[in-house]
Amino acid sequence: ELINKGYDVTSLIRKGKEGNLKSKIVYGDLTDEKIDFKNNQFDCVFHLAAKNSLIDCENNPSETLDINVNGTKKIFDIAQKKNVTKVIYAESSTVYEGSKNFPTNESETAPQSVYAKSKMACNVIANEFIQSHGLKSTGLRYFTTDILIDDSNNHHKRQINYRNEEVIQWNDSIKDKPILLKYLKENIHA
C-alpha cells in the first residue's frame, strides 16, 4: 500500500525468502551480527518480524529471545543511529494471557509463555528508547479472539475462544457452513 501511494520502501528480507519486488530489498536477518542498510535513510520503521510459533518458542526459548528481544533491540538501535522519527512494531495480545479479568485493562499485562514474555520485553525496549533517545514508537498488540483447531485425521474442527471454551464445531460438509456464518455474523461487532 505504501509503495502504491508513492513512498520509498525498503524491506529487510531473510536470505532465501522473497520480498515485494517493488521495494528496495536488504537481505539479512534479525539474528545477524550486523545488518547493512547501506546509505538508506528512513522516516519510519515498521518492525513486524518475530518468532511467533508458540510451541516452537516454548521449545526454543533462547532462539525466541534472540530473535524477538535482541532483534527488536537491534532494530531500535539502527533506527536511532539513522535518525528515524518513529518505529511501529508488533506486540501481542498474549501479554494478557495470565490475566484473571475479562475484559482486561490494557495495563494489566500478565505474560506467561516464553513468547508473551519476549513480546513484553519488546515493549520495555520501546519505552527505554522513548525515555533515553526520544524515539517515538507505537506497539500494536494484535488480537485473535478465537482459534481454529483442525484435526485433519477425522476432518473435525473446533473453534476455541480466549477462555478455552468451545464455541462451535463443524466438519467440512456444506451443511455446516451456515452455522459458521451465523457465528461470524453474531460476533463480528464484538
PDB file of C-alpha atoms in Angstrom:
ATOM      1  CA  GLU A   1       0.000   0.000   0.000  1.00  0.00           C
ATOM      2  CA  LEU A   2       2.809   2.445   0.842  1.00  0.00           C
ATOM      3  CA  ILE A   3       4.508   1.723  -2.479  1.00  0.00           C
ATOM      4  CA  ASN A   4       1.235   2.334  -4.334  1.00  0.00           C
ATOM      5  CA  LYS A   5       0.996   5.732  -2.603  1.00  0.00           C
ATOM      6  CA  GLY A   6       4.449   6.696  -3.863  1.00  0.00           C
ATOM      7  CA  TYR A   7       6.545   6.087  -0.743  1.00  0.00           C
ATOM      8  CA  ASP A   8      10.033   4.599  -0.982  1.00  0.00           C
ATOM      9  CA  VAL A   9      10.013   1.315   0.906  1.00  0.00           C
ATOM     10  CA  THR A  10      12.998  -0.777   1.922  1.00  0.00           C
ATOM     11  CA  SER A  11      12.353  -4.328   3.140  1.00  0.00           C
ATOM     12  CA  LEU A  12      14.624  -6.419   5.327  1.00  0.00           C
ATOM     13  CA  ILE A  13      14.205  -9.922   3.936  1.00  0.00           C
ATOM     14  CA  ARG A  14      15.735 -13.110   5.256  1.00  0.00           C
ATOM     15  CA  LYS A  15      18.148 -14.729   2.836  1.00  0.00           C
ATOM     16  CA  GLY A  16      16.299 -17.278   0.720  1.00  0.00           C
ATOM     17  CA  LYS A  17      12.937 -15.520   1.090  1.00  0.00           C
ATOM     18  CA  GLU A  18      11.149 -13.318  -1.410  1.00  0.00           C
ATOM     19  CA  GLY A  19      10.061  -9.770  -0.724  1.00  0.00           C
ATOM     20  CA  ASN A  20       7.981  -7.214  -2.545  1.00  0.00           C
ATOM     21  CA  LEU A  21       9.893  -6.711  -5.763  1.00  0.00           C
ATOM     22  CA  LYS A  22       8.707  -3.092  -5.936  1.00  0.00           C
ATOM     23  CA  SER A  23      10.581  -2.238  -2.731  1.00  0.00           C
ATOM     24  CA  LYS A  24      14.303  -1.900  -2.193  1.00  0.00           C
ATOM     25  CA  ILE A  25      15.472  -5.131  -0.616  1.00  0.00           C
ATOM     26  CA  VAL A  26      18.160  -5.567   2.022  1.00  0.00           C
ATOM     27  CA  TYR A  27      18.923  -9.212   2.721  1.00  0.00           C
ATOM     28  CA  GLY A  28      19.599 -10.056   6.323  1.00  0.00           C
ATOM     29  CA  ASP A  29      18.179 -11.490   9.499  1.00  0.00           C
ATOM     30  CA  LEU A  30      17.442 -10.076  12.936  1.00  0.00           C
ATOM     31  CA  THR A  31      19.998 -12.524  14.315  1.00  0.00           C
ATOM     32  CA  ASP A  32      22.795 -11.304  12.015  1.00  0.00           C
ATOM     33  CA  GLU A  33      25.575  -9.579  13.890  1.00  0.00           C
ATOM     34  CA  LYS A  34      25.317  -6.612  11.545  1.00  0.00           C
ATOM     35  CA  ILE A  35      22.516  -5.612   9.206  1.00  0.00           C
ATOM     36  CA  ASP A  36      23.764  -3.378   6.412  1.00  0.00           C
ATOM     37  CA  PHE A  37      21.150  -0.859   5.323  1.00  0.00           C
ATOM     38  CA  LYS A  38      23.860   0.875   3.307  1.00  0.00           C
ATOM     39  CA  ASN A  39      23.131   4.576   2.877  1.00  0.00           C
ATOM     40  CA  ASN A  40      19.369   4.179   3.025  1.00  0.00           C
ATOM     41  CA  GLN A  41      17.602   6.776   5.159  1.00  0.00           C
ATOM     42  CA  PHE A  42      14.216   6.178   6.749  1.00  0.00           C
ATOM     43  CA  ASP A  43      11.471   8.332   8.215  1.00  0.00           C
ATOM     44  CA  CYS A  44       9.662   5.417   9.832  1.00  0.00           C
ATOM     45  CA  VAL A  45      10.337   1.751  10.512  1.00  0.00           C
ATOM     46  CA  PHE A  46       7.669  -0.960  10.580  1.00  0.00           C
ATOM     47  CA  HIS A  47       9.094  -3.862  12.598  1.00  0.00           C
ATOM     48  CA  LEU A  48       6.813  -6.886  12.267  1.00  0.00           C
ATOM     49  CA  ALA A  49       9.361  -9.720  12.347  1.00  0.00           C
ATOM     50  CA  ALA A  50       9.233 -12.241  15.187  1.00  0.00           C
ATOM     51  CA  LYS A  51       9.453 -15.880  16.086  1.00  0.00           C
ATOM     52  CA  ASN A  52       5.786 -16.489  16.806  1.00  0.00           C
ATOM     53  CA  SER A  53       5.004 -20.193  16.830  1.00  0.00           C
ATOM     54  CA  LEU A  54       4.035 -20.621  20.480  1.00  0.00           C
ATOM     55  CA  ILE A  55       5.083 -24.263  20.607  1.00  0.00           C
ATOM     56  CA  ASP A  56       8.402 -23.542  18.903  1.00  0.00           C
ATOM     57  CA  CYS A  57       9.001 -20.604  21.249  1.00  0.00           C
ATOM     58  CA  GLU A  58       8.479 -22.825  24.301  1.00  0.00           C
ATOM     59  CA  ASN A  59      10.776 -25.495  22.836  1.00  0.00           C
ATOM     60  CA  ASN A  60      13.469 -22.959  21.838  1.00  0.00           C
ATOM     61  CA  PRO A  61      13.428 -20.149  24.407  1.00  0.00           C
ATOM     62  CA  SER A  62      16.986 -18.969  23.686  1.00  0.00           C
ATOM     63  CA  GLU A  63      16.270 -18.628  19.970  1.00  0.00           C
ATOM     64  CA  THR A  64      12.981 -16.872  20.760  1.00  0.00           C
ATOM     65  CA  LEU A  65      14.716 -14.315  22.956  1.00  0.00           C
ATOM     66  CA  ASP A  66      17.470 -13.821  20.381  1.00  0.00           C
ATOM     67  CA  ILE A  67      15.003 -13.165  17.556  1.00  0.00           C
ATOM     68  CA  ASN A  68      12.247 -11.322  19.389  1.00  0.00           C
ATOM     69  CA  VAL A  69      14.115  -9.383  22.072  1.00  0.00           C
ATOM     70  CA  ASN A  70      17.643  -8.928  20.713  1.00  0.00           C
ATOM     71  CA  GLY A  71      16.293  -8.490  17.179  1.00  0.00           C
ATOM     72  CA  THR A  72      13.900  -5.776  18.333  1.00  0.00           C
ATOM     73  CA  LYS A  73      16.702  -4.048  20.245  1.00  0.00           C
ATOM     74  CA  LYS A  74      18.827  -4.171  17.089  1.00  0.00           C
ATOM     75  CA  ILE A  75      16.023  -2.560  15.039  1.00  0.00           C
ATOM     76  CA  PHE A  76      15.644   0.225  17.609  1.00  0.00           C
ATOM     77  CA  ASP A  77      19.439   0.749  17.699  1.00  0.00           C
ATOM     78  CA  ILE A  78      19.543   1.048  13.906  1.00  0.00           C
ATOM     79  CA  ALA A  79      16.545   3.396  13.922  1.00  0.00           C
ATOM     80  CA  GLN A  80      18.189   5.630  16.497  1.00  0.00           C
ATOM     81  CA  LYS A  81      21.515   5.707  14.608  1.00  0.00           C
ATOM     82  CA  LYS A  82      19.745   6.558  11.340  1.00  0.00           C
ATOM     83  CA  ASN A  83      17.685   9.333  12.981  1.00  0.00           C
ATOM     84  CA  VAL A  84      14.376   7.613  12.284  1.00  0.00           C
ATOM     85  CA  THR A  85      11.476   9.563  13.780  1.00  0.00           C
ATOM     86  CA  LYS A  86       9.180   6.618  14.592  1.00  0.00           C
ATOM     87  CA  VAL A  87       9.189   2.827  14.958  1.00  0.00           C
ATOM     88  CA  ILE A  88       5.935   0.914  14.672  1.00  0.00           C
ATOM     89  CA  TYR A  89       6.401  -2.593  15.986  1.00  0.00           C
ATOM     90  CA  ALA A  90       4.370  -5.722  16.663  1.00  0.00           C
ATOM     91  CA  GLU A  91       3.474  -6.652  20.197  1.00  0.00           C
ATOM     92  CA  SER A  92       0.918  -9.337  21.008  1.00  0.00           C
ATOM     93  CA  SER A  93      -2.267  -9.882  22.948  1.00  0.00           C
ATOM     94  CA  THR A  94      -0.513 -12.825  24.589  1.00  0.00           C
ATOM     95  CA  VAL A  95       0.844 -10.340  27.140  1.00  0.00           C
ATOM     96  CA  TYR A  96      -2.617 -10.660  28.770  1.00  0.00           C
ATOM     97  CA  GLU A  97      -2.703 -14.475  28.789  1.00  0.00           C
ATOM     98  CA  GLY A  98      -2.415 -14.769  32.586  1.00  0.00           C
ATOM     99  CA  SER A  99      -4.982 -12.103  33.351  1.00  0.00           C
ATOM    100  CA  LYS A 100      -7.901 -13.017  35.587  1.00  0.00           C
ATOM    101  CA  ASN A 101     -10.113 -10.099  34.496  1.00  0.00           C
ATOM    102  CA  PHE A 102     -12.184 -10.053  31.317  1.00  0.00           C
ATOM    103  CA  PRO A 103     -12.294  -7.671  29.638  1.00  0.00           C
ATOM    104  CA  THR A 104      -8.724  -6.868  30.626  1.00  0.00           C
ATOM    105  CA  ASN A 105      -7.449  -3.359  31.225  1.00  0.00           C
ATOM    106  CA  GLU A 106      -4.570  -2.538  28.886  1.00  0.00           C
ATOM    107  CA  SER A 107      -2.201  -2.010  31.822  1.00  0.00           C
ATOM    108  CA  GLU A 108      -2.952  -5.421  33.373  1.00  0.00           C
ATOM    109  CA  THR A 109      -0.376  -7.459  31.497  1.00  0.00           C
ATOM    110  CA  ALA A 110       0.339 -10.963  32.754  1.00  0.00           C
ATOM    111  CA  PRO A 111       2.600 -12.758  30.257  1.00  0.00           C
ATOM    112  CA  GLN A 112       3.099 -16.447  30.992  1.00  0.00           C
ATOM    113  CA  SER A 113       4.646 -18.100  27.939  1.00  0.00           C
ATOM    114  CA  VAL A 114       8.142 -17.535  26.546  1.00  0.00           C
ATOM    115  CA  TYR A 115       6.598 -15.828  23.503  1.00  0.00           C
ATOM    116  CA  ALA A 116       4.443 -13.476  25.607  1.00  0.00           C
ATOM    117  CA  LYS A 117       7.382 -12.565  27.834  1.00  0.00           C
ATOM    118  CA  SER A 118       9.532 -11.880  24.774  1.00  0.00           C
ATOM    119  CA  LYS A 119       6.862  -9.551  23.356  1.00  0.00           C
ATOM    120  CA  MET A 120       6.539  -7.780  26.711  1.00  0.00           C
ATOM    121  CA  ALA A 121      10.317  -7.268  26.661  1.00  0.00           C
ATOM    122  CA  CYS A 122       9.885  -5.537  23.277  1.00  0.00           C
ATOM    123  CA  ASN A 123       7.554  -3.070  24.991  1.00  0.00           C
ATOM    124  CA  VAL A 124      10.215  -2.399  27.645  1.00  0.00           C
ATOM    125  CA  ILE A 125      12.813  -1.795  24.907  1.00  0.00           C
ATOM    126  CA  ALA A 126      10.495   0.628  23.087  1.00  0.00           C
ATOM    127  CA  ASN A 127       9.795   2.552  26.297  1.00  0.00           C
ATOM    128  CA  GLU A 128      13.516   2.761  27.053  1.00  0.00           C
ATOM    129  CA  PHE A 129      14.178   4.290  23.615  1.00  0.00           C
ATOM    130  CA  ILE A 130      11.352   6.771  24.176  1.00  0.00           C
ATOM    131  CA  GLN A 131      12.835   7.859  27.508  1.00  0.00           C
ATOM    132  CA  SER A 132      16.536   7.731  26.597  1.00  0.00           C
ATOM    133  CA  HIS A 133      16.536   8.832  22.968  1.00  0.00           C
ATOM    134  CA  GLY A 134      13.159  10.477  22.356  1.00  0.00           C
ATOM    135  CA  LEU A 135      12.454   7.931  19.608  1.00  0.00           C
ATOM    136  CA  LYS A 136       8.700   7.738  19.084  1.00  0.00           C
ATOM    137  CA  SER A 137       7.202   4.282  18.832  1.00  0.00           C
ATOM    138  CA  THR A 138       3.871   2.545  18.638  1.00  0.00           C
ATOM    139  CA  GLY A 139       3.367  -1.060  19.685  1.00  0.00           C
ATOM    140  CA  LEU A 140       0.472  -2.846  18.022  1.00  0.00           C
ATOM    141  CA  ARG A 141      -0.987  -5.622  20.163  1.00  0.00           C
ATOM    142  CA  TYR A 142      -2.566  -7.965  17.676  1.00  0.00           C
ATOM    143  CA  PHE A 143      -5.516  -9.992  18.943  1.00  0.00           C
ATOM    144  CA  THR A 144      -7.117 -13.238  17.916  1.00  0.00           C
ATOM    145  CA  THR A 145     -10.485 -13.661  19.564  1.00  0.00           C
ATOM    146  CA  ASP A 146     -10.558 -17.388  18.999  1.00  0.00           C
ATOM    147  CA  ILE A 147      -8.532 -20.106  17.350  1.00  0.00           C
ATOM    148  CA  LEU A 148      -9.360 -22.891  14.955  1.00  0.00           C
ATOM    149  CA  ILE A 149      -8.159 -26.354  15.857  1.00  0.00           C
ATOM    150  CA  ASP A 150      -8.059 -28.691  12.892  1.00  0.00           C
ATOM    151  CA  ASP A 151      -7.903 -32.422  13.490  1.00  0.00           C
ATOM    152  CA  SER A 152      -7.178 -33.415   9.906  1.00  0.00           C
ATOM    153  CA  ASN A 153      -7.385 -37.123  10.656  1.00  0.00           C
ATOM    154  CA  ASN A 154     -11.145 -37.092  11.050  1.00  0.00           C
ATOM    155  CA  HIS A 155     -11.927 -33.755   9.317  1.00  0.00           C
ATOM    156  CA  HIS A 156     -13.330 -32.352  12.546  1.00  0.00           C
ATOM    157  CA  LYS A 157     -12.688 -28.736  13.506  1.00  0.00           C
ATOM    158  CA  ARG A 158     -13.289 -26.923  16.766  1.00  0.00           C
ATOM    159  CA  GLN A 159     -13.306 -23.217  17.426  1.00  0.00           C
ATOM    160  CA  ILE A 160     -11.977 -22.256  20.871  1.00  0.00           C
ATOM    161  CA  ASN A 161     -12.256 -18.761  22.347  1.00  0.00           C
ATOM    162  CA  TYR A 162      -9.762 -16.974  24.607  1.00  0.00           C
ATOM    163  CA  ARG A 163     -11.258 -18.590  27.734  1.00  0.00           C
ATOM    164  CA  ASN A 164     -10.658 -22.059  26.276  1.00  0.00           C
ATOM    165  CA  GLU A 165     -14.411 -22.605  25.810  1.00  0.00           C
ATOM    166  CA  GLU A 166     -15.594 -24.475  22.764  1.00  0.00           C
ATOM    167  CA  VAL A 167     -17.520 -22.071  20.571  1.00  0.00           C
ATOM    168  CA  ILE A 168     -18.520 -24.149  17.577  1.00  0.00           C
ATOM    169  CA  GLN A 169     -17.832 -27.479  15.942  1.00  0.00           C
ATOM    170  CA  TRP A 170     -18.119 -28.278  12.274  1.00  0.00           C
ATOM    171  CA  ASN A 171     -16.749 -30.547   9.650  1.00  0.00           C
ATOM    172  CA  ASP A 172     -16.009 -29.841   6.018  1.00  0.00           C
ATOM    173  CA  SER A 173     -19.500 -30.673   4.781  1.00  0.00           C
ATOM    174  CA  ILE A 174     -21.530 -27.914   3.187  1.00  0.00           C
ATOM    175  CA  LYS A 175     -24.386 -28.272   5.693  1.00  0.00           C
ATOM    176  CA  ASP A 176     -22.230 -26.844   8.486  1.00  0.00           C
ATOM    177  CA  LYS A 177     -21.182 -23.670   6.662  1.00  0.00           C
ATOM    178  CA  PRO A 178     -24.371 -21.718   7.628  1.00  0.00           C
ATOM    179  CA  ILE A 179     -23.627 -22.386  11.307  1.00  0.00           C
ATOM    180  CA  LEU A 180     -20.173 -20.869  10.899  1.00  0.00           C
ATOM    181  CA  LEU A 181     -21.548 -17.866   9.026  1.00  0.00           C
ATOM    182  CA  LYS A 182     -24.174 -17.321  11.749  1.00  0.00           C
ATOM    183  CA  TYR A 183     -21.423 -17.443  14.388  1.00  0.00           C
ATOM    184  CA  LEU A 184     -19.296 -14.937  12.473  1.00  0.00           C
ATOM    185  CA  LYS A 185     -22.235 -12.548  11.962  1.00  0.00           C
ATOM    186  CA  GLU A 186     -23.115 -12.675  15.666  1.00  0.00           C
ATOM    187  CA  ASN A 187     -19.527 -11.975  16.737  1.00  0.00           C
ATOM    188  CA  ILE A 188     -18.267  -9.626  14.035  1.00  0.00           C
ATOM    189  CA  HIS A 189     -19.144  -6.493  16.062  1.00  0.00           C
ATOM    190  CA  ALA A 190     -17.605  -7.706  19.354  1.00  0.00           C
TER     191      ALA A 190
END
